CSV table of C-alpha atoms in Angstrom, one decimal:
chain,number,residue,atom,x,y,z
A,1,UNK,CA,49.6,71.2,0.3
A,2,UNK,CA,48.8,68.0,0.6
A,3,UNK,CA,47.5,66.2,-2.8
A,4,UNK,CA,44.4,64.2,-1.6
A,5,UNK,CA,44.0,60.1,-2.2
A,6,UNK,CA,41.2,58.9,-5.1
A,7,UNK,CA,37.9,57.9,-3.7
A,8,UNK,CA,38.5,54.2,-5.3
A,9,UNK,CA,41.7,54.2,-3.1
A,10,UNK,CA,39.8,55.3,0.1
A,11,UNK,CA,36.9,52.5,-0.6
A,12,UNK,CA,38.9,49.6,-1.2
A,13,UNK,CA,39.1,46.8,1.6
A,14,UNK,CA,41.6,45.5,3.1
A,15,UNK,CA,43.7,42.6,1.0
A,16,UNK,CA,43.9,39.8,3.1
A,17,UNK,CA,46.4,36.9,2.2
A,18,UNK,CA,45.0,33.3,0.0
A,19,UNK,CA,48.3,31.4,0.7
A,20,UNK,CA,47.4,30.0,4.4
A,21,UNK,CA,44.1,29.2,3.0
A,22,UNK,CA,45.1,27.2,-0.4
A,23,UNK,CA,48.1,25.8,2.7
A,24,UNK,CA,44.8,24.8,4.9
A,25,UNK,CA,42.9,23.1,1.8
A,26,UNK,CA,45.7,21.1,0.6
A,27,UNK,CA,45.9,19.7,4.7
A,28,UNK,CA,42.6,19.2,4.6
A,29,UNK,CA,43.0,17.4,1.2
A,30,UNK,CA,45.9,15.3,2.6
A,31,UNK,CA,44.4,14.3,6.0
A,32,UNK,CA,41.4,12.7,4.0
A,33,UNK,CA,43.7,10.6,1.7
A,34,UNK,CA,45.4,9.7,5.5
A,35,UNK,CA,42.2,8.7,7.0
A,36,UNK,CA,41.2,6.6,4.2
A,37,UNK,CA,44.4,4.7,3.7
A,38,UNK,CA,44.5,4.2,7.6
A,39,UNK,CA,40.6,3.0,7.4
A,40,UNK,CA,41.7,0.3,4.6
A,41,UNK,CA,44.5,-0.6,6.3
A,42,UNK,CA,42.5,-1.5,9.4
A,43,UNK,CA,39.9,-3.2,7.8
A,44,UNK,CA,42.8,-5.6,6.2
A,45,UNK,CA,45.1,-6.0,9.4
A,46,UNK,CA,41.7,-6.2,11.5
A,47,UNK,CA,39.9,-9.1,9.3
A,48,UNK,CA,36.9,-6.8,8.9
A,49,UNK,CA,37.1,-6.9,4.9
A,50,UNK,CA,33.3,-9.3,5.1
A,51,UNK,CA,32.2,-6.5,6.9
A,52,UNK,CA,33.4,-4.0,4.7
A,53,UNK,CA,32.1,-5.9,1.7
A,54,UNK,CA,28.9,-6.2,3.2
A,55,UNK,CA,28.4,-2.1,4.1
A,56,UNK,CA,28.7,-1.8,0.2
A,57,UNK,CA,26.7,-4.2,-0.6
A,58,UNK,CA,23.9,-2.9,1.6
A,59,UNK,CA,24.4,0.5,0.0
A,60,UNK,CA,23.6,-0.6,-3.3
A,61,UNK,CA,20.9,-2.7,-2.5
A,62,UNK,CA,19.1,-0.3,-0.4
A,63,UNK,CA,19.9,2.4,-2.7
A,64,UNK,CA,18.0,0.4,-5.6
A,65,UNK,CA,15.4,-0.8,-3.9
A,66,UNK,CA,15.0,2.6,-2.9
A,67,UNK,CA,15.0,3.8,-6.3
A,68,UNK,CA,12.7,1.2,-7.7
A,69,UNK,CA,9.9,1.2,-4.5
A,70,UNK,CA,10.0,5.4,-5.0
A,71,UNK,CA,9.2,5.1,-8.5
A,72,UNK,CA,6.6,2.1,-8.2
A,73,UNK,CA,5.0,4.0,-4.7
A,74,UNK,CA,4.6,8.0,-6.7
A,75,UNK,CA,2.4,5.9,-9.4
A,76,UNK,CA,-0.4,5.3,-6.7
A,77,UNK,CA,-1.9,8.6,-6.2
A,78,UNK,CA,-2.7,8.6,-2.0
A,79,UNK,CA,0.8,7.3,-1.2
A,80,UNK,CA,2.5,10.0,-3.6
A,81,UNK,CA,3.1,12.6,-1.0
A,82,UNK,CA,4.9,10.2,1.5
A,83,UNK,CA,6.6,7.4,-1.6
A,84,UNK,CA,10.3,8.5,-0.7
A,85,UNK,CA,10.0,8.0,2.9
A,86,UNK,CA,8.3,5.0,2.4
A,87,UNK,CA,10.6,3.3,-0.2
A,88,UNK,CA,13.3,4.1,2.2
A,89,UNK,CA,11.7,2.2,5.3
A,90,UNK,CA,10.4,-0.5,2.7
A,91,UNK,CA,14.2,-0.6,1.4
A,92,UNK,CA,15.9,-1.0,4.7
A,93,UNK,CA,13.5,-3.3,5.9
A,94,UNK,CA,14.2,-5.7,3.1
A,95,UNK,CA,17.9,-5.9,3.1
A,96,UNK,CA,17.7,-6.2,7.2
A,97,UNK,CA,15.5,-8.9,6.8
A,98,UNK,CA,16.2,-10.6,3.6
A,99,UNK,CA,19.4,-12.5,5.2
A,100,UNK,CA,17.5,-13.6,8.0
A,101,UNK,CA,14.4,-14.9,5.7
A,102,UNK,CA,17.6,-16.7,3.4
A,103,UNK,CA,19.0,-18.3,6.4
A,104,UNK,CA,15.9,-19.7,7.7
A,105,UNK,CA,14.7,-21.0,4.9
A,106,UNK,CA,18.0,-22.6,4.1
A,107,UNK,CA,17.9,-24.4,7.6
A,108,UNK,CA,14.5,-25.4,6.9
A,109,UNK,CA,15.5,-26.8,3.8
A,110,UNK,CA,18.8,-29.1,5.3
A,111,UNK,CA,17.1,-30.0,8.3
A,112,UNK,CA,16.6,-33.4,6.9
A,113,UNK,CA,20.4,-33.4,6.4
A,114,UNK,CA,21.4,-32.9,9.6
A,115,UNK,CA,19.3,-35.3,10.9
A,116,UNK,CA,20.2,-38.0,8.7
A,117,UNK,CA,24.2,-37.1,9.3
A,118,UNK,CA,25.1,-39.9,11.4
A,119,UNK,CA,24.0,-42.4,8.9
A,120,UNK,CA,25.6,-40.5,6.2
A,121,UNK,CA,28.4,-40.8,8.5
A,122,UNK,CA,28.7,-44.3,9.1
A,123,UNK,CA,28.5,-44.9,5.0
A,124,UNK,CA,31.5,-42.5,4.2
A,125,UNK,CA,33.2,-44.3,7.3
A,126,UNK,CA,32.0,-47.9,5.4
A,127,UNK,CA,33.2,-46.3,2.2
A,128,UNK,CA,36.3,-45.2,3.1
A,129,UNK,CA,37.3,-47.7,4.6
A,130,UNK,CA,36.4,-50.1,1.6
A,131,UNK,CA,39.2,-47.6,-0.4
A,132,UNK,CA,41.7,-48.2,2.2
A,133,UNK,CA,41.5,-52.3,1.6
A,134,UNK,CA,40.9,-51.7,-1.9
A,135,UNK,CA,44.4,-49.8,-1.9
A,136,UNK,CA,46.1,-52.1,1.1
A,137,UNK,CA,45.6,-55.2,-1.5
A,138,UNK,CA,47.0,-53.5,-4.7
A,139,UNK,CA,49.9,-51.7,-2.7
A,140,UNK,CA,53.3,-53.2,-2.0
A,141,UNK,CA,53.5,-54.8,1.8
A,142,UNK,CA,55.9,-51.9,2.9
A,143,UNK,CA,53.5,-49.2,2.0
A,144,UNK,CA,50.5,-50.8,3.0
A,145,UNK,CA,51.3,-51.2,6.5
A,146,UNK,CA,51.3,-48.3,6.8
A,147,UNK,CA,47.3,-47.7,6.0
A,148,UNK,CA,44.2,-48.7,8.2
A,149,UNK,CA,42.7,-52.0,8.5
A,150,UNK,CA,39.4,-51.2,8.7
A,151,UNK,CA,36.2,-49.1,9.6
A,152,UNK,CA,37.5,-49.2,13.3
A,153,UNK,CA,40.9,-47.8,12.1
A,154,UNK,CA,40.1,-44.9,10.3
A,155,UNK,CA,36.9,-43.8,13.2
A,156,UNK,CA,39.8,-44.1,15.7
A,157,UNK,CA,42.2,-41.8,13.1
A,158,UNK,CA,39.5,-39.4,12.3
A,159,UNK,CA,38.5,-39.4,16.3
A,160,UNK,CA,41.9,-38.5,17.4
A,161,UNK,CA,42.9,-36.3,14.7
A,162,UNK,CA,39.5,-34.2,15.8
A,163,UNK,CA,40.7,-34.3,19.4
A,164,UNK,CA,44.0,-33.2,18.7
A,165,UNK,CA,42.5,-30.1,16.4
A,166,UNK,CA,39.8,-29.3,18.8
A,167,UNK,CA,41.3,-26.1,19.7
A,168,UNK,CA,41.6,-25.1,16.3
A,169,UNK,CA,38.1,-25.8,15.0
A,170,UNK,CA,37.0,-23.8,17.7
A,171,UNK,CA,39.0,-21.1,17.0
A,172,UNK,CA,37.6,-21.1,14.1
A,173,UNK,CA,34.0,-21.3,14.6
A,174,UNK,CA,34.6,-18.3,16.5
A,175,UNK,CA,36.1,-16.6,13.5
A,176,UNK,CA,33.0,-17.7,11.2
A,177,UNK,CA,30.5,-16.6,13.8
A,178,UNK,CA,32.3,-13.1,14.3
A,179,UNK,CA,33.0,-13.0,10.2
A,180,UNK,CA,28.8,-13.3,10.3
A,181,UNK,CA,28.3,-10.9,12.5
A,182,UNK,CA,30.5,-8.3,10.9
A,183,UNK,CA,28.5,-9.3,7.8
A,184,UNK,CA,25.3,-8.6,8.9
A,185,UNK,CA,26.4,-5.6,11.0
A,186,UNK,CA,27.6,-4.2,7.7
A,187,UNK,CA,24.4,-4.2,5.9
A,188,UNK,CA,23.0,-2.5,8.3
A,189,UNK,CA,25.1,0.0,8.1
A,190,UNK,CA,25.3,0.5,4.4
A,191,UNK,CA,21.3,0.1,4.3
A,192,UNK,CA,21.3,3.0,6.4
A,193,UNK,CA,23.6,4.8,5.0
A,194,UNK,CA,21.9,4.6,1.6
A,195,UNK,CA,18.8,6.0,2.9
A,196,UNK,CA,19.5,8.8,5.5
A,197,UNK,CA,18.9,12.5,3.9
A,198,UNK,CA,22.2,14.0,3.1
A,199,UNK,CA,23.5,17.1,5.4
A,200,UNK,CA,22.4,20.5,4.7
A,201,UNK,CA,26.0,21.9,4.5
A,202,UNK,CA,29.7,19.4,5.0
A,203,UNK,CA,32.5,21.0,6.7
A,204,UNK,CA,36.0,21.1,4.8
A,205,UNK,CA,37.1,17.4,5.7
A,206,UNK,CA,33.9,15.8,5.5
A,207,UNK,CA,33.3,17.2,2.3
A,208,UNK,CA,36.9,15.6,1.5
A,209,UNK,CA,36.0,12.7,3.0
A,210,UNK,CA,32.8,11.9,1.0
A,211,UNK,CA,34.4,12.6,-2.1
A,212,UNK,CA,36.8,9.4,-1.2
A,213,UNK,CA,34.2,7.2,0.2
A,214,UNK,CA,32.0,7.9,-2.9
A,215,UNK,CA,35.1,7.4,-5.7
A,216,UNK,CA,35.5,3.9,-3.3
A,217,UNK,CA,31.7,3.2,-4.0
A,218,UNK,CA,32.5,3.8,-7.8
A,219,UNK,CA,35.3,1.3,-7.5
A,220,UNK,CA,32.9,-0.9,-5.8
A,221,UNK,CA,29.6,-1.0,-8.6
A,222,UNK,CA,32.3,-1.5,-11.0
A,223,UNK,CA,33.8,-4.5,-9.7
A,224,UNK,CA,30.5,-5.9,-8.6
A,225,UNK,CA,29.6,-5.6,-12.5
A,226,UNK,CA,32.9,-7.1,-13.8
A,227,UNK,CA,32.5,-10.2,-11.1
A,228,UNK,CA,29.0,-11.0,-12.5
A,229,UNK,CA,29.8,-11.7,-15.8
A,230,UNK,CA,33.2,-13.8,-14.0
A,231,UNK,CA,30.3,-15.7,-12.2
A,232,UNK,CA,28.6,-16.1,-15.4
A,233,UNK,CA,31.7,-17.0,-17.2
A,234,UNK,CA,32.2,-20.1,-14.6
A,235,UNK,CA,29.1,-21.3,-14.1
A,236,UNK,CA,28.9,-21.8,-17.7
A,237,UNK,CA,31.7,-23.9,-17.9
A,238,UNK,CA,30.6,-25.7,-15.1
A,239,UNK,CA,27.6,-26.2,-16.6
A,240,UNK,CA,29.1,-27.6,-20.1
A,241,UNK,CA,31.3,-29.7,-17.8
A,242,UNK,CA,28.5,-31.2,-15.9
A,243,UNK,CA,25.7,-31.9,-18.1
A,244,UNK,CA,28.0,-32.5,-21.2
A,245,UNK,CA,31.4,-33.7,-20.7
A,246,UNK,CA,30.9,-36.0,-17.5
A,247,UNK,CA,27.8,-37.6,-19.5
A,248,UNK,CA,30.2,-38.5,-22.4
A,249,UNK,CA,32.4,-40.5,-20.2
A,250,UNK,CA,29.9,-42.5,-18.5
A,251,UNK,CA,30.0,-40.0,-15.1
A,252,UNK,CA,27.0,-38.0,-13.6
A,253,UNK,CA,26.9,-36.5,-10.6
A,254,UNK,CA,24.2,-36.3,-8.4
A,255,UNK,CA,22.3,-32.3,-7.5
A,256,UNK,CA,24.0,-31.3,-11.0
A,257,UNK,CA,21.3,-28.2,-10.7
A,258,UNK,CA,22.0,-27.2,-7.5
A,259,UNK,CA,25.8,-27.2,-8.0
A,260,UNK,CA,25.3,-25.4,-10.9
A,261,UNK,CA,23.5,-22.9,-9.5
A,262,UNK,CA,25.6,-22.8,-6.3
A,263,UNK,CA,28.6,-22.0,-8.8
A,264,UNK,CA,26.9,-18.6,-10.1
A,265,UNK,CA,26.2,-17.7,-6.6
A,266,UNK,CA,29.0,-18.3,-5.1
A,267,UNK,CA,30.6,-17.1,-7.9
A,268,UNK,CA,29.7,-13.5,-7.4
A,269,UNK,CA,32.4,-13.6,-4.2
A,270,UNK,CA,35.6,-13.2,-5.8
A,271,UNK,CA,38.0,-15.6,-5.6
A,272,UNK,CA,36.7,-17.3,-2.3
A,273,UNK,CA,33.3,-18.2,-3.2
A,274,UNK,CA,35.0,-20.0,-6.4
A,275,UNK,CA,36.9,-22.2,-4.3
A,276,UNK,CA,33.8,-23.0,-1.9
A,277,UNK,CA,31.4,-24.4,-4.8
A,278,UNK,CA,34.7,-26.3,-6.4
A,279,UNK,CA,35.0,-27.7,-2.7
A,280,UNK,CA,31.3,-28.6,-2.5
A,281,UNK,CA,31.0,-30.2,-6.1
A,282,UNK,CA,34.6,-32.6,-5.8
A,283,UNK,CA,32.9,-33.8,-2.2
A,284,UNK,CA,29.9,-34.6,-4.2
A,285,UNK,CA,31.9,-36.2,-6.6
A,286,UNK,CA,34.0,-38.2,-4.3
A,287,UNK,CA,30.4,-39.6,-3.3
A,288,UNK,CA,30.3,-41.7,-6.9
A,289,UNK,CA,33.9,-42.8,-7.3
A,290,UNK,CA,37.1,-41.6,-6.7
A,291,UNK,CA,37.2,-41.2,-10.7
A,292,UNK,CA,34.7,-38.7,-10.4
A,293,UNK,CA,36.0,-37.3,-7.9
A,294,UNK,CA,39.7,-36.9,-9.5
A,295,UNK,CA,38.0,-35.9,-13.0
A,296,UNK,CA,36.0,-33.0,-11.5
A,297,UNK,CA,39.2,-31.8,-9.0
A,298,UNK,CA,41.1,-31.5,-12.2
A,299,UNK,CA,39.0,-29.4,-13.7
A,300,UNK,CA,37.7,-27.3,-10.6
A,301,UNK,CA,41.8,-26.7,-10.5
A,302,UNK,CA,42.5,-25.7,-14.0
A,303,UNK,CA,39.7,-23.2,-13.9
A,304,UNK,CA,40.4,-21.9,-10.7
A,305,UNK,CA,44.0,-21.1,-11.9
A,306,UNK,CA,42.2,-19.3,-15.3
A,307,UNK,CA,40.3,-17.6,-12.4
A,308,UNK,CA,43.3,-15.2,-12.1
A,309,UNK,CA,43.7,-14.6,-16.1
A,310,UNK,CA,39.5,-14.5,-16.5
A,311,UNK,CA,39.4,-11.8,-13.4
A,312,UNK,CA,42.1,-9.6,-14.7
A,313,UNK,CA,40.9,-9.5,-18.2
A,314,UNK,CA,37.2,-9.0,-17.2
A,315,UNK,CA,38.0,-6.4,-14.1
A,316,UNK,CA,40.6,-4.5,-16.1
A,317,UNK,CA,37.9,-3.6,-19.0
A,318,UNK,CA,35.7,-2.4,-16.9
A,319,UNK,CA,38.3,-0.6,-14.6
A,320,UNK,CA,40.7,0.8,-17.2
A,321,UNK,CA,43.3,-1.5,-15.7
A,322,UNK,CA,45.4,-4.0,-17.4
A,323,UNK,CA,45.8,-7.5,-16.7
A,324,UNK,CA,49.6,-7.3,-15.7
A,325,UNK,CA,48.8,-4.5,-12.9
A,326,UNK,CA,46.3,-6.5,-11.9
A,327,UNK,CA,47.9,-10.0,-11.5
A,328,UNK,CA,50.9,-8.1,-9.8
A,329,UNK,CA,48.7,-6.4,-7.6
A,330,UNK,CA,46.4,-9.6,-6.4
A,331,UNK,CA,49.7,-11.6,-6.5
A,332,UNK,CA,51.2,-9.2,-4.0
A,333,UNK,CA,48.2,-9.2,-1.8
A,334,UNK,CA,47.8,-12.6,-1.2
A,335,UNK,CA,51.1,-13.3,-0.7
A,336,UNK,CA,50.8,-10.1,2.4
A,337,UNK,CA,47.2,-10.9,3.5
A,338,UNK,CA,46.4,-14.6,2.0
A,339,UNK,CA,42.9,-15.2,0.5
A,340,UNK,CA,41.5,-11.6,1.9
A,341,UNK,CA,44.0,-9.7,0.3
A,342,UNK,CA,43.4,-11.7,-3.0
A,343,UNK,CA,39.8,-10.7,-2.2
A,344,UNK,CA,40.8,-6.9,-2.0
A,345,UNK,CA,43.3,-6.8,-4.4
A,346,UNK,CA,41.0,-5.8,-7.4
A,347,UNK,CA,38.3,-3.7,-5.4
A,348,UNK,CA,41.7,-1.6,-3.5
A,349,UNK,CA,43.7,-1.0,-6.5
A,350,UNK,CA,40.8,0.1,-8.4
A,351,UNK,CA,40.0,2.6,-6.0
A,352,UNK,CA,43.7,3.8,-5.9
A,353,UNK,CA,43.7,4.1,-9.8
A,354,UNK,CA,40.4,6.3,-9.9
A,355,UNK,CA,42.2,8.7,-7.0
A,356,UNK,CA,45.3,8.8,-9.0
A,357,UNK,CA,43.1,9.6,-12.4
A,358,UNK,CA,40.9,12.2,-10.9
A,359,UNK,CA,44.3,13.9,-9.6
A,360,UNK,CA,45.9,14.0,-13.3
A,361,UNK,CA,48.7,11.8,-11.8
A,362,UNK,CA,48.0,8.9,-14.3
């Protein structure tokens, strides 16, 4: 006879295999890392790294102004029941409109400017050409020759050397107008990004793929912190240069506020917007004397090349990365993708150490 099986025996389901699913989460895993190294990628080989910038930027900005409107709007008691949804719309609205109110007002502002260029013209034409016989007289005769005679001379240089480069300039007012657009088109979408509700349930892969878009918005915040105090750091040397130094040897330059100020906003684009307010203040300079002018390049230079030191030291602090993997890593990306990959260098390799940390690989 038969000996019959326990009850426990009879009740118990079915055991299905784990090791195809652990084999489908690890894909899943690996895929995302895929699609975000392919995303980065493209944004670098496609010039879209503005536009990248920019989507970040309008997250966080939204995102406070979201946090702060929410918190002022619950205060007043018959806009409590509706203050999130309207610090949202309130928040979007702001960063959508903000760089159009900026840009405005800034034309507004240089209108006088570029109305009075072509006299402003004709005196750097007079002025240069003032140089050029100043130099022509002091130079040997051999060397001289070979310098323009006169106001005439150097238009007719300039003119040709603008004909000749006409292609080019509009090549690249074509990239600055696109580079805009991919700006702008980037707030937008970070604004909205910031605000819209979060899904009631992500799949496998989108779950995977928030996780890496949120350790990149990590990366981002921290880097945006680090290059404020950098901007800091550089406008108050400026500043002691400036109104201190230049006084001392007889030199002032004209606007010192504005460039100052220029230098801390600017200064909060790494590396690029440095060189753009060290290009604005040595033109300004070369308005008062070519002294000037040499005086403030030389030290625009020797802080820019600190720049590298000052953003390593700074960004590895507040990244847990030191200054050797740093200067290797922005060394290597400008010398693959120029001045964007300089640009990139801190924000991409900060990302890659916070994957590599939250995998216990480093």
């Amino acid at each position: 006879m038969a000996t019959p099986l326990p009850d426990a025996t009879l009740a118990a389901p079915p055991q299905v295999p784990q090791a195809p699913q652990a084999a489908t989460s690890r894909h899943v895993v690996v895929a995302s890392y895929l699609l975000m190294l392919a995303g980065l990628m493209l944004v670098m080989w496609q010039h879209l790294l503005p536009g990248l910038l920019c989507v970040c930027i309008g997250f966080l900005v939204a995102r406070w102004f979201t946090r702060l409107l929410g918190g002022w709007l619950s205060r007043l008691k018959p806009l409590r029941s509706g203050a999130d949804s309207l610090a949202r719309v309130v928040a979007v609205t702001l960063v959508l409109l903000g760089p159009i109110g900026l840009g405005t007002l800034g034309f507004s502002q240089a209108r006088e400017y570029v109305l009075d260029a072509p006299d402003q013209y004709r005196e750097l034409l007079d002025y240069t050409a003032r140089t050029v016989l100043e130099l022509r007289s002091k130079l040997p005769p051999d060397i001289a020759v070979y310098l323009p005679e006169g106001a005439a001379e150097v238009q007719r240089i300039v003119a040709n050397y603008l004909r000749t480069q006409a292609g080019s300039l509009a090549m690249a007012g074509r990239a600055w107008l696109g580079g805009l657009l991919f700006a702008y088109v980037g707030l937008i979408i970070g604004a909205l990004a910031a605000v819209a509700p979060p899904p009631a349930q992500r799949r496998p892969l989108a779950q995977q793929m928030f996780q890496r878009i949120s350790t990149f918005g990590e990366a981002f915040g921290q880097i945006v912190a680090a290059q404020f105090w950098i901007a800091a750091f550089n406008t108050l040397l400026t500043a002691i240069f400036l109104l201190f130094l230049m006084p001392l040897w007889g030199l002032e330059l004209p606007y010192t506020p504005a460039l100052i100020t220029l230098t801390f906003v600017a200064g909060l684009v790494p590396i690029v917007g440095n060189l753009v307010c060290n290009s604005v203040i040595t033109l300004v300079a070369l308005s008062v004397s070519p002294v000037t002018a040499a005086a403030c390049l030389g030290f625009l230079i020797l802080i820019h090349k600190a720049e590298y030191v000052i953003n390593a030291k700074v960004v590895g602090a507040r990244t847990q990365m030191r200054v050797w993997e740093l200067l290797s890593v922005m060394f290597v990306a400008e010398a693959v993708f120029g001045p964007a990959g300089l640009v990139a260098a801190p924000l991409y390799y900060a990302y890659l150490k916070k994957e590599l940390h939250a995998g216990g690989l480093v």
